[in-house]
Tab-separated table of C-alpha atoms in Angstrom:
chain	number	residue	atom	x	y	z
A	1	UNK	CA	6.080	22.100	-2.366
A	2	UNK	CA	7.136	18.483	-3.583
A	3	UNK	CA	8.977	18.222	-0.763
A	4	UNK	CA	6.305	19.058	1.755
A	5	UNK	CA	3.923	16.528	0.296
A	6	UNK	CA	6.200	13.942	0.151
A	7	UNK	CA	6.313	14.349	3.678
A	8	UNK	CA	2.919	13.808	4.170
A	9	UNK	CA	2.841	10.710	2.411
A	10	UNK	CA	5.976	9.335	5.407
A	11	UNK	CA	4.016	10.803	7.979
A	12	UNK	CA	3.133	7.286	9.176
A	13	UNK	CA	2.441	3.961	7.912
A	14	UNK	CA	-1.414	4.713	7.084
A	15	UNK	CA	-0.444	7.966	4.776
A	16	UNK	CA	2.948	5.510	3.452
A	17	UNK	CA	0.951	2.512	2.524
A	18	UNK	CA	-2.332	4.222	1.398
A	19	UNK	CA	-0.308	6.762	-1.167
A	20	UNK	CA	1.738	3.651	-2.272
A	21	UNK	CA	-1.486	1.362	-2.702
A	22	UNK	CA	-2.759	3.720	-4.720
A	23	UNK	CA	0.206	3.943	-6.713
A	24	UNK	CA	-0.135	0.295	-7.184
A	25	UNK	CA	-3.471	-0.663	-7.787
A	26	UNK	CA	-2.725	-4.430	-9.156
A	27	UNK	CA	0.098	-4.750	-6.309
A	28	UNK	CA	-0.764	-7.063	-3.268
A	29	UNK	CA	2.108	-5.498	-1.031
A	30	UNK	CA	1.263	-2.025	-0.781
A	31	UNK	CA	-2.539	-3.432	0.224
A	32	UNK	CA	-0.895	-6.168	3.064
A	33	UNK	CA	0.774	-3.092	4.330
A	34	UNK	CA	-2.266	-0.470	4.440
A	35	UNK	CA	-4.310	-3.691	5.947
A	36	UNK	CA	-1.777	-3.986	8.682
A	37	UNK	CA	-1.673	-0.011	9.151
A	38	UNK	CA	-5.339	-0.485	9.344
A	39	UNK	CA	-5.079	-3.245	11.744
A	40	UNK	CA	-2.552	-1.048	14.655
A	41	UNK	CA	-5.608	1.110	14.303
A	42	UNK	CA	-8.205	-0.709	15.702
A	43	UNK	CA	-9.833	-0.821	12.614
A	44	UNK	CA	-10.282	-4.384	11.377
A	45	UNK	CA	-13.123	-4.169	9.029
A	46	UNK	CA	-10.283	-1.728	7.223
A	47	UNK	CA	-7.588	-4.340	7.760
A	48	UNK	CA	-9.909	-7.247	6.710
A	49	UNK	CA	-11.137	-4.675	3.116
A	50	UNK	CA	-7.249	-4.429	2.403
A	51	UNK	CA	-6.701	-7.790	2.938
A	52	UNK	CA	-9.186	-9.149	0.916
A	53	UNK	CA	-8.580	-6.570	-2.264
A	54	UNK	CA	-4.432	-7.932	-1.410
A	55	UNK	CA	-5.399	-11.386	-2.451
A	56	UNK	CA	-7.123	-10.111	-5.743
A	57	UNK	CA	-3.769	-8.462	-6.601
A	58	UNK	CA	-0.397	-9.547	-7.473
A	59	UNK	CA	1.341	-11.678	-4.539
A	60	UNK	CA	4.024	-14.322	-4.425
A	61	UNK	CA	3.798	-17.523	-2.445
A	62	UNK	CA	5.387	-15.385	0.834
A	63	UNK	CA	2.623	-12.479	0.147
A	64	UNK	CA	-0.775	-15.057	0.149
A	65	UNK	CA	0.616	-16.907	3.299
A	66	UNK	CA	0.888	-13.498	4.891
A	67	UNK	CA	-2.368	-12.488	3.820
A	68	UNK	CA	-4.288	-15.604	4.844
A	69	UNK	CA	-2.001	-15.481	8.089
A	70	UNK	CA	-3.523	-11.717	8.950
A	71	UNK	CA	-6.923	-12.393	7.621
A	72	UNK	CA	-7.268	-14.994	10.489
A	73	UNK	CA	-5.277	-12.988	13.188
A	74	UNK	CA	-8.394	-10.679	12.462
A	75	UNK	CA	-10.683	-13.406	12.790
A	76	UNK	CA	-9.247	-14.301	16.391
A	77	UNK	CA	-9.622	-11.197	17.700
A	78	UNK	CA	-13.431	-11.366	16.926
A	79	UNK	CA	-13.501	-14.732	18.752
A	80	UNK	CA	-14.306	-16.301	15.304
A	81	UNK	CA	-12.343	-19.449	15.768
A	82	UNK	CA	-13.349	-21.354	13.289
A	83	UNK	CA	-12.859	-18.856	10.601
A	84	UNK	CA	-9.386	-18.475	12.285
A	85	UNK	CA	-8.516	-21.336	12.389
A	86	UNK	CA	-9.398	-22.335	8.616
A	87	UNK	CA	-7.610	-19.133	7.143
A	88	UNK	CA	-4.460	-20.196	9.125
A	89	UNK	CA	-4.498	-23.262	7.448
Protein backbone atom coordinates (compact mmCIF):
# COMPACT_ATOMS: atom_id res chain seq x y z
CA UNK A 1 0.00 0.00 0.00
CA UNK A 2 2.95 2.49 0.88
CA UNK A 3 4.29 1.74 -2.13
CA UNK A 4 1.30 2.47 -4.30
CA UNK A 5 0.82 5.88 -2.76
CA UNK A 6 4.12 6.85 -3.01
CA UNK A 7 3.57 6.46 -6.50
CA UNK A 8 0.94 8.73 -6.66
CA UNK A 9 2.73 11.38 -5.10
CA UNK A 10 5.73 10.89 -8.48
CA UNK A 11 2.99 10.70 -10.74
CA UNK A 12 3.97 14.15 -12.05
CA UNK A 13 5.30 17.33 -10.93
CA UNK A 14 1.77 18.74 -9.66
CA UNK A 15 1.14 15.47 -7.27
CA UNK A 16 5.45 15.73 -6.46
CA UNK A 17 5.47 19.33 -5.51
CA UNK A 18 1.95 19.63 -3.95
CA UNK A 19 2.61 16.39 -1.46
CA UNK A 20 6.11 17.92 -0.77
CA UNK A 21 4.67 21.58 -0.14
CA UNK A 22 2.60 20.25 2.14
CA UNK A 23 5.21 18.48 3.82
CA UNK A 24 6.91 21.74 4.10
CA UNK A 25 4.69 24.33 4.99
CA UNK A 26 7.48 27.11 6.04
CA UNK A 27 9.67 25.89 2.90
CA UNK A 28 9.80 28.32 -0.17
CA UNK A 29 11.12 25.47 -2.60
CA UNK A 30 8.54 22.99 -2.54
CA UNK A 31 5.97 26.21 -3.23
CA UNK A 32 8.45 27.66 -6.39
CA UNK A 33 8.07 24.17 -7.63
CA UNK A 34 4.12 23.57 -7.26
CA UNK A 35 3.92 27.39 -8.74
CA UNK A 36 5.88 26.30 -11.74
CA UNK A 37 3.80 22.89 -11.97
CA UNK A 38 0.95 25.24 -11.81
CA UNK A 39 2.34 27.45 -14.39
CA UNK A 40 2.95 24.26 -17.41
CA UNK A 41 -0.72 24.06 -16.61
CA UNK A 42 -2.11 26.99 -17.83
CA UNK A 43 -3.04 27.94 -14.60
CA UNK A 44 -1.38 31.18 -13.55
CA UNK A 45 -3.60 32.51 -10.91
CA UNK A 46 -2.28 28.92 -9.26
CA UNK A 47 1.30 29.70 -10.24
CA UNK A 48 1.01 33.39 -9.13
CA UNK A 49 -0.94 31.85 -5.28
CA UNK A 50 2.28 29.57 -4.96
CA UNK A 51 4.45 32.12 -5.75
CA UNK A 52 3.33 34.59 -3.57
CA UNK A 53 2.86 32.07 -0.32
CA UNK A 54 6.96 31.02 -1.68
CA UNK A 55 8.10 34.45 -0.76
CA UNK A 56 6.38 34.28 2.76
CA UNK A 57 8.42 31.09 3.37
CA UNK A 58 11.94 30.21 3.81
CA UNK A 59 14.17 31.10 0.59
CA UNK A 60 17.81 31.91 0.03
CA UNK A 61 19.07 34.74 -2.11
CA UNK A 62 18.88 32.10 -5.39
CA UNK A 63 15.10 31.11 -4.25
CA UNK A 64 13.61 35.10 -4.05
CA UNK A 65 15.38 35.94 -7.44
CA UNK A 66 13.61 32.92 -8.84
CA UNK A 67 10.47 33.79 -7.37
CA UNK A 68 10.38 37.46 -8.38
CA UNK A 69 11.85 36.15 -11.83
CA UNK A 70 8.47 33.78 -12.29
CA UNK A 71 6.14 36.16 -10.66
CA UNK A 72 6.88 38.55 -13.63
CA UNK A 73 7.16 35.81 -16.40
CA UNK A 74 3.41 35.51 -15.21
CA UNK A 75 2.89 39.04 -15.46
CA UNK A 76 4.13 39.05 -19.24
CA UNK A 77 2.02 36.62 -20.31
CA UNK A 78 -1.00 38.79 -19.15
CA UNK A 79 0.50 41.69 -21.16
CA UNK A 80 1.08 43.43 -17.75
CA UNK A 81 4.33 45.05 -18.61
CA UNK A 82 4.80 47.19 -16.16
CA UNK A 83 4.21 44.80 -13.39
CA UNK A 84 6.72 42.63 -15.40
CA UNK A 85 8.95 44.59 -15.77
CA UNK A 86 9.20 45.89 -12.00
CA UNK A 87 9.19 42.22 -10.53
CA UNK A 88 12.15 41.45 -12.89
CA UNK A 89 13.95 44.06 -11.41
Amino acid sequence: AHAGGRNRVWLDDFSLWSATARANPTAGMPLRGLGGALYQRGDLEGAERAYEQALAGRNNDVGKVTIYSNLGTIALTRGDLDRAEALYR
